[in-house]
């Protein structure tokens, strides 16, 4: 799979610090205690753009700035932006007429855009361009009379948004097992697309099982699982192969973060745990552990990872070796309304 090279600016969001209830104990184990730190990890280009979009909107328009759903799936990012005056709402109906609303990085169905317009809202669309790319594919295949099997998780905002482009033509396939039972109208006019933040290996298995039933199944014109998801999974695989336990920093509703736990477990880690922050580390995870792997999801500020490393250092895991499997330097321009106002003031940052 092709991987563009990337270097990201430091995330601007500073997260509220959490104090661990009890420091981890430094319990001796035979051999050398160490941390393997996966790279790439943390913020992707789409998350950085979405978070900066809310910050810029607050700067340029003042509070409140409404945000439909979580701008990205990280509770620390959301809490920090809330402190600055962002108001997170479930639906555009919750925004007062004339208000300013930002659409999250995960994208929206056209019906949401229409609802915002008929309510007279000002809008800033922070949908990641790589999600928008999948929306365009859905629109095009629906127009060409294809039935679309959208591999992804029902209920996730991104899947709701992409399916909403062509609700009559999209069927969501949640797992490899569902590939064995999904019912289609015409196997000769069928294409699969996917959510951007899935497990690469599991998605390949789902496609394999779909193709066994529907040999004429078309592939997407380009990969839908994004570069950031792929790169973080490749890195955690290398770490997991050498680690006794892998810690993934990320929130419970973050698809790409949760996938990193699964990928670690499938690729050699004896155990893997997701934490929102250092406060959630548990002493018993480290009994007899020599090598701890650490990574973070695409919506996670690096500061939270550094706090986990500091906690691990207290427990004797002071040597940190980075395991880098790709360079990243991709960045996306801000949504147009912010760009225009921003360039009048001298650019994005
Ligand atoms: O991984 P998902 O799609 O749940 O989103 P998250 O906000 O965690 O990170 C990428 C984006 C947007
Ligand atoms: Fe975009 Fe991928 Fe980041 Fe999602 S995880 S915001 S698709 S770059």
Coordinates of C-alpha atoms and ligand atoms in Angstrom, one line a residue:
X1 CA 0.0 0.0 0.0
X2 CA 1.4 3.5 -0.8
X3 CA 2.4 5.6 2.1
X4 CA 3.0 9.3 1.6
X5 CA 5.8 10.8 3.6
X6 CA 4.6 13.1 6.4
X7 CA 5.8 15.5 9.1
X8 CA 3.2 17.1 11.3
X9 CA 3.3 20.4 13.2
X10 CA 3.1 20.0 17.0
X11 CA -0.6 19.8 18.0
X12 CA -1.8 23.1 19.5
X13 CA -4.3 21.5 21.9
X14 CA -2.9 21.4 25.4
X15 CA -4.9 18.8 27.3
X16 CA -6.0 19.1 30.9
X17 CA -3.5 17.0 33.0
X18 CA -4.7 14.1 34.9
X19 CA -2.9 13.0 38.0
X20 CA -2.6 9.3 38.4
X21 CA -4.3 8.1 41.6
X22 CA -1.3 5.9 42.6
X23 CA 2.1 5.9 40.9
X24 CA 3.2 2.6 39.3
X25 CA 5.7 0.6 41.4
X26 CA 9.1 -0.3 40.1
X27 CA 9.0 -4.1 40.5
X28 CA 12.2 -5.8 39.4
X29 CA 12.1 -8.3 36.6
X30 CA 15.0 -10.4 35.2
X31 CA 16.7 -8.6 32.3
X32 CA 16.5 -5.1 31.0
X33 CA 13.3 -3.1 31.3
X34 CA 12.5 -1.0 28.2
X35 CA 9.8 0.8 26.2
X36 CA 9.4 0.4 22.4
X37 CA 7.6 3.5 21.2
X38 CA 5.8 3.2 17.8
X39 CA 6.2 5.8 15.1
X40 CA 4.2 7.1 13.4
X41 CA 1.6 7.5 16.1
X42 CA -0.8 10.2 17.3
X43 CA -2.2 13.1 15.3
X44 CA -2.9 12.6 11.6
X45 CA -3.3 15.4 9.1
X46 CA -7.1 15.3 9.1
X47 CA -7.3 15.5 12.9
X48 CA -4.8 18.3 13.1
X49 CA -6.8 20.3 10.5
X50 CA -10.1 19.7 12.3
X51 CA -8.8 20.7 15.8
X52 CA -7.1 23.8 14.4
X53 CA -10.4 24.6 12.5
X54 CA -12.2 24.8 15.8
X55 CA -9.4 26.8 17.4
X56 CA -9.4 29.3 14.5
X57 CA -13.2 29.5 14.5
X58 CA -13.1 30.5 18.2
X59 CA -10.3 33.0 17.5
X60 CA -12.1 34.6 14.5
X61 CA -15.7 34.5 15.7
X62 CA -15.5 34.2 19.4
X63 CA -17.5 31.7 21.6
X64 CA -19.8 29.9 21.3
X65 CA -18.7 27.9 18.3
X66 CA -21.0 24.9 18.0
X67 CA -19.5 21.5 16.9
X68 CA -21.7 18.7 15.6
X69 CA -20.6 15.6 17.5
X70 CA -17.0 15.2 18.8
X71 CA -14.7 17.1 16.4
X72 CA -12.4 14.0 16.8
X73 CA -12.9 11.0 19.0
X74 CA -10.7 12.0 21.9
X75 CA -12.2 13.1 25.2
X76 CA -9.2 15.2 26.2
X77 CA -9.3 17.2 23.0
X78 CA -13.1 17.7 23.4
X79 CA -12.7 18.8 27.0
X80 CA -10.0 21.3 26.1
X81 CA -12.0 22.8 23.3
X82 CA -15.1 23.0 25.6
X83 CA -13.0 25.0 28.1
X84 CA -12.3 27.5 25.3
X85 CA -15.9 28.0 24.3
X86 CA -16.7 25.2 21.9
X87 CA -20.2 23.7 22.4
X88 CA -20.6 20.1 21.3
X89 CA -24.1 19.1 20.1
X90 CA -25.6 15.9 18.7
X91 CA -27.5 17.5 15.9
X92 CA -27.7 20.8 14.0
X93 CA -31.2 21.2 15.5
X94 CA -29.5 21.9 18.8
X95 CA -27.7 25.0 17.4
X96 CA -29.6 28.3 17.7
X97 CA -30.6 29.8 14.3
X98 CA -27.9 32.0 12.9
X99 CA -25.2 30.1 15.0
X100 CA -21.8 28.9 13.7
X101 CA -21.4 25.1 13.5
X102 CA -18.3 23.0 12.7
X103 CA -18.9 19.6 11.1
X104 CA -16.5 17.0 12.6
X105 CA -13.5 15.3 10.9
X106 CA -15.6 12.1 10.4
X107 CA -17.9 13.7 7.8
X108 CA -21.7 14.2 7.5
X109 CA -24.5 13.0 5.3
X110 CA -25.9 15.5 2.8
X111 CA -29.1 15.5 4.9
X112 CA -27.2 17.1 7.8
X113 CA -25.8 19.9 5.5
X114 CA -29.4 20.5 4.2
X115 CA -30.7 20.7 7.8
X116 CA -28.0 23.2 8.7
X117 CA -28.9 25.3 5.7
X118 CA -32.6 25.3 6.3
X119 CA -31.9 26.4 9.9
X120 CA -29.9 29.4 8.6
X121 CA -26.6 28.2 10.3
X122 CA -23.2 29.3 9.3
X123 CA -21.1 26.2 8.7
X124 CA -17.4 25.2 8.6
X125 CA -16.9 21.7 7.3
X126 CA -13.9 20.0 9.0
X127 CA -14.5 16.7 7.3
X128 CA -11.1 15.1 6.5
X129 CA -10.4 15.3 2.8
X130 CA -9.7 11.6 2.8
X131 CA -13.2 10.9 4.1
X132 CA -14.6 13.3 1.4
X133 CA -12.8 11.2 -1.1
X134 CA -14.8 8.1 -0.1
X135 CA -18.0 10.2 -0.2
X136 CA -17.2 11.1 -3.8
X137 CA -16.7 7.4 -4.7
X138 CA -20.1 6.5 -3.1
X139 CA -21.8 9.3 -5.1
X140 CA -20.1 8.2 -8.4
X141 CA -20.8 4.5 -8.0
X142 CA -24.4 5.1 -7.0
X143 CA -24.9 7.4 -10.0
X144 CA -23.5 4.6 -12.2
X145 CA -26.1 2.2 -10.8
X146 CA -23.8 0.2 -8.6
X147 CA -24.8 -1.4 -5.3
X148 CA -22.2 -0.4 -2.6
X149 CA -21.0 -2.7 0.1
X150 CA -19.6 -0.3 2.7
X151 CA -17.2 -2.2 5.0
X152 CA -17.3 -0.4 8.3
X153 CA -19.1 -0.2 11.6
X154 CA -22.7 0.8 11.8
X155 CA -23.3 3.7 14.1
X156 CA -19.9 5.3 13.5
X157 CA -20.3 8.9 12.3
X158 CA -18.1 8.3 9.3
X159 CA -20.2 5.3 8.1
X160 CA -23.4 7.3 8.7
X161 CA -22.0 10.1 6.6
X162 CA -20.8 8.0 3.7
X163 CA -23.9 5.8 3.6
X164 CA -26.0 9.0 3.7
X165 CA -24.6 9.9 0.3
X166 CA -26.7 7.1 -1.3
X167 CA -28.8 5.5 1.4
X168 CA -30.8 3.3 -1.1
X169 CA -27.6 1.9 -2.6
X170 CA -25.4 1.3 0.4
X171 CA -25.3 -1.8 2.6
X172 CA -23.0 -1.8 5.6
X173 CA -20.8 -4.9 6.1
X174 CA -19.6 -4.9 9.7
X175 CA -17.3 -7.9 9.8
X176 CA -15.9 -10.8 7.8
X177 CA -18.8 -12.9 9.1
X178 CA -21.3 -10.5 7.6
X179 CA -19.6 -11.0 4.3
X180 CA -20.9 -14.6 4.3
X181 CA -24.5 -13.6 4.7
X182 CA -25.0 -10.2 3.1
X183 CA -27.8 -10.2 0.5
X184 CA -27.3 -8.2 -2.7
X185 CA -29.6 -7.3 -5.6
X186 CA -27.3 -7.9 -8.6
X187 CA -23.8 -9.5 -8.1
X188 CA -22.7 -8.1 -11.5
X189 CA -23.1 -4.5 -10.4
X190 CA -21.4 -4.5 -7.0
X191 CA -18.5 -2.5 -5.5
X192 CA -17.0 -2.4 -2.0
X193 CA -15.8 0.8 -0.3
X194 CA -14.7 1.1 3.3
X195 CA -14.4 3.3 6.4
X196 CA -11.0 5.0 6.6
X197 CA -10.0 3.7 10.1
X198 CA -10.5 -0.1 9.9
X199 CA -8.0 -2.9 10.4
X200 CA -6.2 -3.4 7.1
X201 CA -5.9 -7.2 7.6
X202 CA -9.5 -7.7 8.7
X203 CA -10.8 -5.6 5.8
X204 CA -8.8 -7.8 3.4
X205 CA -10.4 -10.8 4.9
X206 CA -13.9 -9.3 4.5
X207 CA -13.1 -8.6 0.9
X208 CA -11.8 -12.1 0.3
X209 CA -15.0 -13.6 1.7
X210 CA -17.2 -11.2 -0.3
X211 CA -15.3 -12.0 -3.5
X212 CA -15.7 -15.7 -2.9
X213 CA -19.4 -15.2 -3.1
X214 CA -19.4 -12.3 -5.7
X215 CA -16.5 -12.8 -8.1
X216 CA -17.5 -9.7 -10.1
X217 CA -17.1 -7.4 -7.1
X218 CA -15.4 -4.2 -8.1
X219 CA -12.6 -2.7 -6.0
X220 CA -12.5 1.0 -4.9
X221 CA -10.6 3.2 -7.4
X222 CA -8.0 3.9 -4.6
X223 CA -7.5 2.7 -1.0
X224 CA -10.1 3.9 1.4
X225 CA -8.2 3.0 4.6
X226 CA -6.2 6.1 5.0
X227 CA -2.4 6.5 5.2
X228 CA -2.5 7.3 8.9
X229 CA -4.5 4.2 9.8
X230 CA -2.2 2.0 7.7
X231 CA 1.0 3.6 9.1
X232 CA 0.0 3.3 12.7
X233 CA -1.0 -0.4 12.2
X234 CA 2.3 -1.2 10.5
X235 CA 4.3 0.4 13.3
X236 CA 2.3 -1.3 16.1
X237 CA 2.8 -4.7 14.4
X238 CA 6.6 -4.3 14.7
X239 CA 6.4 -3.2 18.3
X240 CA 3.9 -5.9 19.2
X241 CA 6.2 -8.6 17.9
X242 CA 8.8 -7.6 20.5
X243 CA 6.6 -6.5 23.4
X244 CA 5.1 -8.3 26.4
X245 CA 2.4 -5.7 26.7
X246 CA 1.3 -2.9 24.4
X247 CA -0.3 0.3 25.7
X248 CA -2.5 2.2 23.2
X249 CA -3.4 5.7 24.1
X250 CA -6.8 6.7 22.7
X251 CA -10.5 7.0 23.6
X252 CA -13.0 4.1 23.6
X253 CA -15.0 5.5 20.7
X254 CA -11.9 6.1 18.5
X255 CA -12.1 3.4 15.8
X256 CA -8.5 3.6 14.7
X257 CA -7.2 3.5 18.3
X258 CA -9.3 0.4 19.2
X259 CA -8.0 -1.2 16.0
X260 CA -4.5 -0.7 17.3
X261 CA -5.2 -2.8 20.3
X262 CA -6.6 -5.6 18.1
X263 CA -3.7 -5.4 15.7
X264 CA -1.2 -5.6 18.6
X265 CA -2.9 -8.7 20.0
X266 CA -3.0 -10.4 16.5
X267 CA 0.7 -9.7 15.9
X268 CA 2.5 -11.1 18.9
X269 CA 1.7 -8.9 22.0
X270 CA 0.7 -11.2 24.9
X271 CA -1.5 -8.3 26.2
X272 CA -2.7 -4.9 24.9
X273 CA -4.6 -2.2 26.7
X274 CA -6.2 1.0 25.6
X275 CA -6.0 4.0 28.0
X276 CA -7.3 7.6 27.7
X277 CA -4.3 8.8 29.7
X278 CA -1.6 7.8 32.3
X279 CA -4.3 7.8 35.0
X280 CA -5.7 4.6 33.6
X281 CA -2.5 2.5 33.7
X282 CA -2.9 -0.5 36.0
X283 CA -0.1 -2.0 38.1
X284 CA -1.0 -5.6 37.4
X285 CA -0.5 -5.1 33.6
X286 CA 3.3 -4.9 34.2
X287 CA 3.9 -8.0 36.4
X288 CA 6.9 -9.8 35.0
X289 CA 7.0 -7.4 32.0
X290 CA 10.3 -6.5 30.4
X291 CA 9.3 -4.8 27.2
X292 CA 6.3 -2.4 27.0
X293 CA 5.1 -1.2 23.6
X294 CA 3.5 2.2 23.4
X295 CA 1.5 3.9 20.6
X296 CA -1.4 6.2 20.2
X297 CA -4.4 6.7 17.9
X298 CA -4.7 9.4 15.2
X299 CA -6.8 11.7 17.5
X300 CA -4.4 11.6 20.4
X301 CA -2.3 14.7 21.4
X302 CA 1.4 13.7 21.9
X303 CA 1.3 15.2 25.4
X304 CA -0.8 12.3 26.6
X305 CA 1.7 9.8 25.3
X306 CA 4.5 11.7 27.1
X307 CA 2.6 11.4 30.3
X308 CA 2.3 7.6 29.9
X309 CA 6.1 7.4 29.2
X310 CA 6.7 9.5 32.4
X311 CA 4.5 7.0 34.4
X312 CA 6.3 4.0 32.9
X313 CA 9.7 5.6 33.8
X314 CA 8.6 5.7 37.4
X315 CA 8.0 2.0 37.1
X316 CA 11.5 1.4 35.8
X317 CA 10.9 1.5 32.1
X318 CA 13.3 4.4 31.5
X319 CA 14.9 3.3 28.3
X320 CA 12.8 4.3 25.3
X321 CA 13.6 3.1 21.8
X322 CA 11.5 4.4 18.9
X323 CA 10.4 1.9 16.3
X324 CA 9.7 4.0 13.1
X325 CA 8.2 2.4 10.1
X326 CA 7.3 5.5 8.0
X327 CA 7.9 9.2 7.8
X328 CA 4.8 11.4 7.6
X329 CA 4.7 15.1 6.4
X330 CA 1.2 15.4 5.0
X331 CA -0.9 18.4 6.0
X332 CA -4.2 19.7 4.7
X333 CA -5.2 23.4 4.1
X334 CA -7.9 24.6 6.6
X335 CA -11.5 24.7 5.5
X336 CA -12.1 27.6 3.1
X337 CA -13.9 30.1 5.3
X338 CA -11.1 30.0 7.8
X339 CA -8.4 30.0 5.2
X340 CA -9.7 33.2 3.6
X341 CA -9.9 35.0 7.0
X342 CA -6.6 33.4 8.1
X343 CA -4.7 34.5 5.0
X344 CA -5.7 38.1 5.6
X345 CA -4.0 37.7 9.0
X346 CA -0.9 36.0 7.6
X347 CA -1.6 32.3 7.3
X348 CA -2.6 29.2 9.2
X349 CA -0.3 29.4 12.2
Ligands
LIG1 O1 -10.9 6.5 14.4 P1 -12.1 7.2 14.3 O2 -12.7 7.3 12.9 O3 -13.1 6.8 15.3 O4 -11.8 8.8 14.6 P2 -10.8 9.5 15.5 O5 -11.4 10.9 15.7 O6 -10.3 8.8 16.7 O7 -9.4 9.7 14.6 C1 -9.4 10.0 13.3 C2 -10.4 11.0 12.8 C3 -11.1 11.8 12.5
LIG2 FE1 -8.3 11.6 7.8 FE2 -7.2 9.2 8.2 FE3 -7.0 11.1 10.0 FE4 -9.4 10.0 9.6 S1 -7.6 9.0 10.4 S2 -8.9 12.2 9.9 S3 -9.2 9.7 7.3 S4 -6.1 11.2 7.9

